[in-house]
């Protein structure tokens, strides 16, 4: 098992910080031992602490599945709702509450299968929120059924002789959507890269979509182990506007390519690389995409008198 | 009359005094897109402004443009005008204007009018280049005459072409002029109405339509001897006239609801159209979601974050939203859900009337999902019930259903102008620190009620979940916790029930027969009851507005009647039909529900004709019950 070292990244805290790690940590996570969820949880809690996010102003919205237990392990506000429906709920939360930090926690079945329709539109809405797709390529909680991202031929309880359909690439699909503004990919076992990616996503002024390739040691060990062990199996996309890694962090990657995240055509090409060597880093970022949450909040604070005047004006049109 | 210096129309009244009647029912039927509805709505508005009671109901085909001149493709409107208040669409029309003769067949089949009725039919088809059309027209006119209708063939198009180049754009206002003469409508008010209807058009369009109105009026004056007056009863105070969906939309804004999250569906969506221009100035936003599920999910998210929300839909939308409705019950999220019912199941009758969703709304979710369900019975109540629903949702931390239907959605009726009150609005977002130690589901033992934390409230952090949970909102599969949580959610309804008053019986409090209704049928039921009572029947009616919880004291009321029968627009088996017995009969929805609730052997009268129920139909049923004669035969 690959464990997360406690000093996996540098944490710079303000001098008189208010919130410690304990302020974000609730129940002990009930994921399996070796599950990638643990490292992601740890990384997110550290981000909250680094950014000193007020727990009462932070909302984690999830769907259903292994990943979606996540909000229960935070000590912020949380919404553990329905399978596939984290996006509409999160968008509803953010629409009239620009003051809240919203995170969406979803899985491959949740986002790319039962909730795929919402995924498409959430990208288009581009509300400021961080979306973490925990992609372990399998339905874990219901005990090993083929997921929309299971590699072709994956043996599962629904396809004992191997899955018969090619998988969806969440990154490729997202890069094809209108108004997409941030798409990144990372893996749960490269802790520094994972954290730098989540941080970059948090700083993005719009919807930041992060696919995290996640280990499921119970059902999919054969699937991810070669990638974890083979240094050639990951390609780091590097750029000064991409995911920041220090020299030490960079040295951990054998294959490195330069990629400008403002170039969506190149981003889509890189997404194709997935077949040979998993590209990680920032595929695409656009700071200027239009944001539906700004539209949603544009008339906040209108006075009661003005509201009544507007209703009366409409009512008067019906007066006889 | 109009100011002569104005270019408005003026009356040339030279015909004899009109015959005074207490009420009249007019239908205007045509192919889709010929403006019949605008004509009827205008006639309704003019009559309401004159002080008449009015009810209008649209006759809508399911398609936007069904084939022209099809027998079943009638599009149009019915307008019922009276001296006193009018509460329903009434029985048979007294006069029909038809822009082609074919669309009359469907209406005759539906018994919308009876022999002896005036049929004012566009004459142009008699000279159509197509021989088939000419023959159909002549044959139809002969047939209608044989059936005993009073036919007037009217050169509508020919007359309109004297004023405009395209008669299709304007015939409706010429017809309005014709009807204004027939029913002695005030032409100054009619001119004002035209200016209002075309307020966004240029001056030339307004003038053309005023000219058409005048021309139609003058033509009737010269050529028709059909002339009635319907003396109005003066009203006190300001009144408004609108349809039920417009009333809902104003109710949403007057309730201070900030998020209206919807997905287009007939016949609910026009409620959103009605608020589209004003919602943002009224402090809210309409969100058109990607689908029905997302629409409620978005509303739930907004509500969880402390922003009041409504989702408006119809039966198929409710079916899609069901899982989220269960979540809102389970996690106790305040939410207003408006269901403008239509014919079902499945896509069913999208534009037609049915009260088919009562049981699915009550019991549709997985497991036990108690929620509040209320049903307005009038256009005015469509407005006030949204405000009530918003308050109930927050007070009881629960989803609240407002059940209307296609009849209320498109029915137009005047009512006293509501004066918007600031206390109808949702209270401001509570961001005060959460009381230390108070749990997010601190269920009161007696009422099941608890206070909810809202994101932003320091110290209130919790994770809402649709899983079984304890008072801390922690996932809990413990048997006792699940039992207690279910009891608490159910007890909220009992707590609400404590605040409700016993419903009032229409008519005597005891007798031979009690009719029970809910929703849009109130006007028709009470009118039928009044007419039967006038003719000596021992009959009363009861109309329910709270369906969950049911209003208190119903069983005591029922016990004072020899027989009880619901009147509903949904399906029930008829005893005596093939295979149907009293034992296996499937009852109408309220009847099922009340039978279970009261253990009284309640009968039902219902159908799924897709039409509003008329007093006539109810009276026909009562004739069998009482072995008396209440109606004329058709």
Coordinates of C-alpha atoms in Angstrom, one line a residue, chain A residues 52-279:
Chain A
X52 CA -8.4 29.4 6.6
X53 CA -11.8 28.8 5.1
X54 CA -14.5 29.5 7.8
X55 CA -16.1 26.1 8.3
X56 CA -19.6 27.7 8.5
X57 CA -19.0 29.3 5.1
X58 CA -17.9 26.1 3.4
X59 CA -20.3 23.6 1.9
X60 CA -19.4 20.2 0.6
X61 CA -22.1 18.7 -1.7
X62 CA -21.9 15.1 -2.8
X63 CA -24.0 12.5 -4.5
X64 CA -24.0 8.8 -3.7
X65 CA -21.2 6.3 -3.8
X66 CA -17.9 5.7 -1.9
X67 CA -16.6 9.2 -2.7
X68 CA -19.9 10.9 -1.6
X69 CA -19.5 10.0 2.0
X70 CA -16.8 12.7 2.0
X71 CA -18.9 15.5 3.5
X72 CA -19.5 13.4 6.7
X73 CA -15.8 13.5 7.3
X74 CA -15.5 17.2 7.2
X75 CA -16.6 19.6 9.9
X76 CA -18.1 22.1 7.6
X77 CA -21.6 22.3 6.2
X78 CA -22.4 19.3 4.0
X79 CA -25.0 17.9 1.7
X80 CA -25.0 14.2 1.1
X81 CA -27.9 14.0 -1.4
X82 CA -28.9 11.7 -4.2
X83 CA -27.1 9.6 -6.7
X84 CA -26.0 11.7 -9.6
X85 CA -27.5 14.9 -8.3
X86 CA -24.7 16.7 -6.5
X87 CA -24.4 19.3 -9.3
X88 CA -27.9 20.7 -9.3
X89 CA -27.9 20.9 -5.5
X90 CA -24.4 22.6 -5.4
X91 CA -25.5 25.1 -8.1
X92 CA -28.6 25.9 -6.1
X93 CA -26.5 26.5 -3.0
X94 CA -24.1 28.8 -4.8
X95 CA -26.7 30.6 -7.0
X96 CA -27.8 33.1 -4.3
X97 CA -24.9 32.6 -1.8
X98 CA -21.8 34.1 -3.3
X99 CA -20.3 34.1 0.2
X100 CA -20.2 30.3 0.4
X101 CA -17.2 28.2 -0.6
X102 CA -18.7 25.3 -2.5
X103 CA -17.1 22.0 -3.3
X104 CA -18.7 19.1 -5.2
X105 CA -17.5 15.6 -4.4
X106 CA -18.6 13.1 -7.0
X107 CA -17.6 9.7 -8.4
X108 CA -17.3 8.1 -11.8
X109 CA -20.8 6.5 -11.6
X110 CA -22.3 9.6 -9.9
X111 CA -20.9 12.1 -12.4
X112 CA -20.4 10.3 -15.7
X113 CA -23.3 7.9 -15.6
X114 CA -26.5 8.6 -13.6
X115 CA -25.6 12.4 -13.3
X116 CA -24.1 12.9 -16.7
X117 CA -26.8 15.3 -17.8
X118 CA -26.2 17.5 -14.8
X119 CA -22.4 17.4 -15.3
X120 CA -22.8 18.8 -18.9
X121 CA -24.9 21.7 -17.7
X122 CA -22.9 22.4 -14.5
X123 CA -19.8 22.9 -16.8
X124 CA -21.9 25.3 -18.9
X125 CA -23.2 27.2 -15.8
X126 CA -19.5 27.7 -14.7
X127 CA -20.4 28.7 -11.2
X128 CA -17.4 29.3 -8.9
X129 CA -16.9 25.9 -7.2
X130 CA -14.4 23.1 -7.0
X131 CA -15.5 19.8 -8.5
X132 CA -13.5 16.7 -7.4
X133 CA -14.3 13.7 -9.5
X134 CA -13.0 10.6 -7.5
X135 CA -12.6 8.3 -10.5
X136 CA -11.7 4.7 -9.4
X137 CA -13.3 3.2 -12.5
X138 CA -15.6 1.0 -10.6
X139 CA -18.8 1.0 -8.6
X140 CA -17.3 0.3 -5.2
X141 CA -20.2 0.7 -2.7
X142 CA -22.5 -1.6 -4.5
X143 CA -19.6 -4.1 -4.9
X144 CA -17.9 -4.1 -8.2
X145 CA -20.1 -3.3 -11.1
X146 CA -18.7 -1.8 -14.4
X147 CA -18.6 1.9 -14.3
X148 CA -18.7 4.3 -17.3
X149 CA -14.9 4.8 -16.9
X150 CA -14.0 1.1 -16.4
X151 CA -11.4 0.2 -19.1
X152 CA -12.7 -2.0 -21.8
X153 CA -12.5 -5.6 -20.7
X154 CA -12.8 -4.9 -17.0
X155 CA -14.1 -8.0 -15.2
X156 CA -16.9 -7.0 -12.9
X157 CA -20.0 -8.6 -11.3
X158 CA -22.1 -7.2 -14.1
X159 CA -19.6 -8.2 -16.8
X160 CA -17.8 -11.3 -15.5
X161 CA -16.1 -11.9 -18.9
X162 CA -15.1 -8.3 -19.3
X163 CA -16.8 -5.0 -20.0
X164 CA -17.9 -4.6 -23.6
X165 CA -18.0 -0.8 -24.1
X166 CA -15.2 1.6 -24.3
X167 CA -15.0 3.9 -21.3
X168 CA -15.9 7.6 -21.2
X169 CA -13.0 9.9 -20.8
X170 CA -14.2 12.5 -18.2
X171 CA -11.5 14.9 -19.3
X172 CA -12.1 14.6 -23.0
X173 CA -15.9 15.0 -22.4
X174 CA -15.5 18.0 -20.2
X175 CA -13.1 19.7 -22.6
X176 CA -15.7 19.4 -25.3
X177 CA -18.4 21.3 -23.4
X178 CA -19.3 24.9 -24.0
X179 CA -18.1 27.5 -21.5
X180 CA -15.7 25.0 -19.9
X181 CA -13.2 27.0 -17.8
X182 CA -10.9 24.7 -15.9
X183 CA -10.0 21.1 -16.4
X184 CA -7.2 19.3 -14.6
X185 CA -6.2 15.8 -13.9
X186 CA -4.2 14.3 -11.1
X187 CA -3.7 11.0 -9.3
X188 CA -4.3 10.4 -5.6
X189 CA -0.9 8.8 -5.0
X190 CA 1.2 11.8 -6.1
X191 CA 0.4 13.8 -3.0
X192 CA 2.2 17.0 -3.9
X193 CA 0.7 17.2 -7.3
X194 CA -2.7 16.3 -6.0
X195 CA -2.5 19.1 -3.5
X196 CA -1.2 21.7 -5.9
X197 CA -4.0 20.8 -8.3
X198 CA -6.7 21.1 -5.7
X199 CA -5.2 24.5 -4.7
X200 CA -5.1 25.7 -8.3
X201 CA -8.8 24.6 -8.6
X202 CA -9.7 26.5 -5.5
X203 CA -8.1 29.7 -6.8
X204 CA -9.9 29.4 -10.2
X205 CA -12.7 32.0 -10.8
X206 CA -15.3 29.6 -12.1
X207 CA -16.1 25.9 -12.0
X208 CA -12.8 23.9 -11.6
X209 CA -13.2 20.3 -12.8
X210 CA -10.6 18.0 -11.4
X211 CA -10.5 14.4 -12.3
X212 CA -8.6 12.4 -9.7
X213 CA -7.5 9.0 -10.8
X214 CA -8.2 7.1 -7.6
X215 CA -7.0 3.7 -6.3
X216 CA -9.6 1.2 -5.3
X217 CA -7.5 -1.5 -3.6
X218 CA -10.4 -3.8 -3.0
X219 CA -11.9 -4.1 -6.5
X220 CA -9.4 -2.6 -8.9
X221 CA -5.9 -3.3 -7.7
X222 CA -4.8 -4.9 -11.0
X223 CA -6.1 -1.9 -12.8
X224 CA -4.1 0.9 -11.1
X225 CA -1.0 -1.0 -9.9
X226 CA 0.9 -0.9 -13.2
X227 CA 0.3 2.9 -13.4
X228 CA 1.5 3.4 -9.9
X229 CA 4.6 1.3 -10.3
X230 CA 5.6 2.4 -13.8
X231 CA 7.2 5.8 -13.9
X232 CA 6.5 6.0 -17.7
X233 CA 2.8 5.5 -17.1
X234 CA 2.3 9.1 -16.1
X235 CA 3.0 12.2 -18.2
X236 CA 3.4 15.5 -16.4
X237 CA 2.0 18.5 -18.2
X238 CA 4.1 21.4 -17.1
X239 CA 3.7 25.2 -17.7
X240 CA 4.3 28.3 -15.7
X241 CA 0.6 28.9 -15.7
X242 CA -0.1 25.2 -14.9
X243 CA 0.1 23.2 -11.7
X244 CA 3.0 24.6 -9.6
X245 CA 5.5 21.9 -8.5
X246 CA 8.9 22.7 -7.0
X247 CA 12.1 21.2 -8.3
X248 CA 11.9 18.3 -5.9
X249 CA 8.3 17.6 -7.0
X250 CA 9.3 17.8 -10.7
X251 CA 12.0 15.2 -10.3
X252 CA 9.5 12.5 -9.4
X253 CA 8.3 12.5 -13.0
X254 CA 10.1 10.8 -15.8
X255 CA 7.9 12.0 -18.7
X256 CA 7.3 15.8 -18.8
X257 CA 5.8 17.8 -21.6
X258 CA 5.3 21.6 -21.8
X259 CA 1.6 22.5 -22.2
X260 CA 0.1 25.9 -22.3
X261 CA -3.3 25.6 -20.5
X262 CA -4.8 28.5 -22.5
X263 CA -4.7 26.3 -25.6
X264 CA -7.9 24.3 -25.8
X265 CA -7.0 22.6 -29.0
X266 CA -3.8 21.3 -27.6
X267 CA -5.6 20.4 -24.3
X268 CA -7.9 18.2 -26.3
X269 CA -5.0 16.5 -28.0
X270 CA -3.3 15.9 -24.7
X271 CA -6.5 14.3 -23.4
X272 CA -6.2 11.7 -26.1
X273 CA -2.8 10.6 -24.6
X274 CA -4.8 8.9 -21.9
X275 CA -4.6 5.6 -23.8
X276 CA -0.8 5.3 -23.4
X277 CA 0.3 7.4 -20.5
X278 CA -2.0 9.2 -18.0
X279 CA -1.4 12.9 -18.5

